Amino acid sequence: MRILLCILLGVALAACANTPENKARFAITGLDVINEYGARFVVAGNRACANNAVGYGKANGKEAGLSALVECAKRRTAALAALQAGVNATSVAIPALDAAIAIKSGNYESVLLPAIAATCSFRQLLSDLGVANVPNPAGVCQ
Amino acid sequence: MTIAIVILEFLSALGKYLLSLPEQDAAKVMQSLSDQHLRATKAVADATTQTAADLAAAKTQLDEG
């Protein structure tokens, strides 16, 4: 009897943790993890780029260094824009998901799609810029 | 008879507890989601400020030769 109760309890707990609603919430949390860590990568990458530009300027003259710095600024603008788009999209997705859950729509993927697209696009941009090991919690970005 | 009632009461309490689990779980997941979103939002603001400062510092270094 005790074993049976334990099994039932275990099954119930597992079922509770994996509801579609919680899966959708976990997905948004995963996207925000990417955004948070991605922001740190942007800072580190920008700093490295700026330091390289200074070194390049010292070796090749001020104008060359300033040109390199302009390139850093362009990358920064692109990265921050992508990052901001990802965070904005999750900001929109959170209340939208709450509303979808409230009406028990069951169609949570469509609510998440814009946020997934924006954040995964940011993640891809980081990869393209040479950042390795950007987190991908629960494989939210395929 | 008394034992049967006790068992039924226990099962009833267990059932109520199990039924309340999804709500408890959802509340924890929601809290985690909110906390993480706040951290992400703050990280964006910090990154914006910090990267601007780093670029400005680099330009100053270049200007100073």
XYZ file of C-alpha atoms in Angstrom:
207
model
C 0.000 0.000 0.000
C 2.798 2.392 0.949
C 4.709 1.616 -2.227
C 1.582 2.162 -4.273
C 1.015 5.562 -2.635
C 4.632 6.549 -3.299
C 4.288 5.606 -6.945
C 1.043 7.552 -7.242
C 2.611 10.560 -5.548
C 5.642 10.387 -7.818
C 3.518 10.194 -10.934
C 1.355 13.072 -9.719
C 4.386 15.249 -8.974
C 5.950 14.501 -12.353
C 2.665 15.278 -14.082
C 2.361 18.574 -12.215
C 5.844 19.737 -13.177
C 5.297 18.979 -16.855
C 2.010 20.653 -17.519
C 1.892 22.486 -20.864
C 1.502 25.728 -18.915
C 4.677 25.131 -16.934
C 6.553 24.028 -20.027
C 5.631 27.322 -21.662
C 6.748 29.249 -18.573
C 10.005 27.308 -18.475
C 10.549 28.223 -22.123
C 10.210 31.944 -21.354
C 12.542 31.562 -18.387
C 15.021 29.856 -20.721
C 14.777 32.747 -23.166
C 15.492 35.214 -20.384
C 18.504 33.149 -19.317
C 19.832 33.505 -22.870
C 19.152 37.247 -22.752
C 20.820 37.696 -19.374
C 23.953 35.750 -20.248
C 23.957 37.160 -23.759
C 24.097 40.663 -22.309
C 27.218 39.677 -20.383
C 28.786 38.294 -23.546
C 28.012 41.569 -25.312
C 29.812 43.508 -22.576
C 32.829 41.198 -22.649
C 32.997 41.165 -26.447
C 32.646 44.929 -26.683
C 35.412 45.427 -24.126
C 37.736 43.074 -25.992
C 36.937 44.847 -29.261
C 37.640 48.266 -27.696
C 40.932 47.070 -26.211
C 41.959 45.636 -29.567
C 41.084 48.946 -31.245
C 43.283 50.816 -28.766
C 46.119 48.387 -29.380
C 45.602 48.677 -33.120
C 45.601 52.462 -32.841
C 48.857 52.467 -30.904
C 50.475 50.256 -33.527
C 49.028 51.878 -36.637
C 48.120 55.419 -35.682
C 45.158 57.144 -34.057
C 42.974 57.231 -37.170
C 43.319 53.486 -37.668
C 42.398 52.943 -34.014
C 39.372 55.210 -34.306
C 38.233 53.336 -37.415
C 38.501 50.059 -35.539
C 36.560 51.604 -32.668
C 33.790 52.648 -35.048
C 33.480 49.001 -36.092
C 33.211 48.031 -32.424
C 30.446 50.602 -31.991
C 28.576 49.180 -34.996
C 28.753 45.677 -33.551
C 27.633 46.975 -30.181
C 24.641 48.712 -31.727
C 23.618 45.579 -33.616
C 24.082 43.311 -30.598
C 22.222 45.599 -28.210
C 19.374 46.036 -30.688
C 19.008 42.263 -31.018
C 19.239 41.840 -27.254
C 16.654 44.541 -26.631
C 14.341 42.953 -29.185
C 14.648 39.621 -27.371
C 13.862 41.107 -23.969
C 11.010 43.182 -25.366
C 9.541 40.090 -26.979
C 9.666 38.134 -23.717
C 8.128 41.131 -21.923
C 5.224 40.876 -24.341
C 5.079 37.083 -24.173
C 4.739 36.882 -20.377
C 1.344 38.645 -20.063
C 0.207 37.058 -23.334
C 0.983 33.634 -21.896
C -0.821 34.509 -18.663
C -3.865 35.466 -20.699
C -3.676 32.284 -22.780
C -3.436 30.207 -19.598
C -6.312 32.105 -18.010
C -8.608 31.216 -20.883
C -7.066 27.718 -21.081
C -6.382 28.151 -24.783
C -3.853 25.344 -24.757
C -2.141 26.938 -27.748
C 0.871 28.322 -25.947
C 3.433 27.810 -28.690
C 1.966 30.536 -30.873
C 2.212 32.938 -27.934
C 5.867 32.059 -27.465
C 6.938 32.086 -31.107
C 7.791 35.829 -31.424
C 9.867 35.725 -28.235
C 11.622 32.541 -29.324
C 12.344 34.018 -32.752
C 13.738 37.282 -31.354
C 15.868 35.744 -28.617
C 17.187 32.925 -30.760
C 18.033 35.489 -33.429
C 20.084 37.355 -30.812
C 21.717 34.081 -29.793
C 22.568 33.368 -33.405
C 24.069 36.834 -33.786
C 26.344 36.134 -30.821
C 27.392 32.850 -32.395
C 28.098 34.636 -35.668
C 30.275 37.105 -33.772
C 32.303 34.177 -32.514
C 30.820 33.743 -29.054
C 30.875 30.079 -28.121
C 28.780 28.300 -25.531
C 25.895 30.725 -25.357
C 23.419 28.926 -23.069
C 20.422 27.222 -24.598
C 18.288 26.041 -21.679
C 16.073 23.082 -22.508
C 17.031 23.484 -26.170
C 14.590 26.363 -26.560
C 16.596 27.585 -29.580
C 16.774 24.708 -32.016
C -15.342 0.930 10.760
C -13.255 3.591 12.475
C -10.141 2.459 10.616
C -12.012 2.675 7.319
C -13.075 6.244 8.115
C -9.524 7.217 9.038
C -8.219 5.731 5.794
C -10.890 7.552 3.796
C -10.067 10.818 5.535
C -6.404 10.275 4.818
C -7.100 9.553 1.161
C -9.335 12.605 0.978
C -6.601 14.810 2.462
C -4.032 13.291 0.123
C -6.328 13.896 -2.838
C -6.821 17.529 -1.856
C -3.085 17.958 -1.467
C -2.393 16.388 -4.846
C -5.028 18.551 -6.482
C -3.417 21.667 -5.002
C 0.042 20.738 -6.310
C -0.372 22.168 -9.818
C -1.302 25.571 -8.368
C 1.607 25.502 -5.910
C 3.945 24.444 -8.672
C 2.650 27.095 -11.056
C 3.197 29.787 -8.427
C 6.826 28.720 -7.984
C 7.402 28.593 -11.742
C 5.789 32.028 -12.145
C 8.020 33.473 -9.428
C 11.091 31.999 -11.083
C 9.986 33.414 -14.439
C 9.461 36.899 -13.002
C 12.810 36.876 -11.201
C 14.646 35.755 -14.327
C 12.931 38.374 -16.469
C 13.943 41.095 -14.032
C 17.529 39.853 -14.146
C 17.473 39.862 -17.967
C 16.026 43.382 -18.085
C 18.644 44.628 -15.648
C 21.391 42.894 -17.627
C 20.333 44.784 -20.767
C 20.446 48.117 -18.961
C 23.834 47.293 -17.447
C 25.197 46.150 -20.804
C 24.031 49.342 -22.504
C 25.721 51.506 -19.891
C 28.883 49.450 -19.584
C 29.539 49.067 -23.308
C 29.102 52.816 -23.853
C 31.535 53.509 -21.033
C 34.089 51.048 -22.421
C 33.935 52.596 -25.878
C 34.262 56.093 -24.427
C 37.265 55.002 -22.375
C 38.886 53.470 -25.448
C 38.337 56.667 -27.442
C 39.886 58.696 -24.647
C 42.914 56.419 -24.691
C 43.247 56.829 -28.438
C 42.848 60.619 -28.186
C 45.547 60.782 -25.544
C 47.801 58.836 -27.839
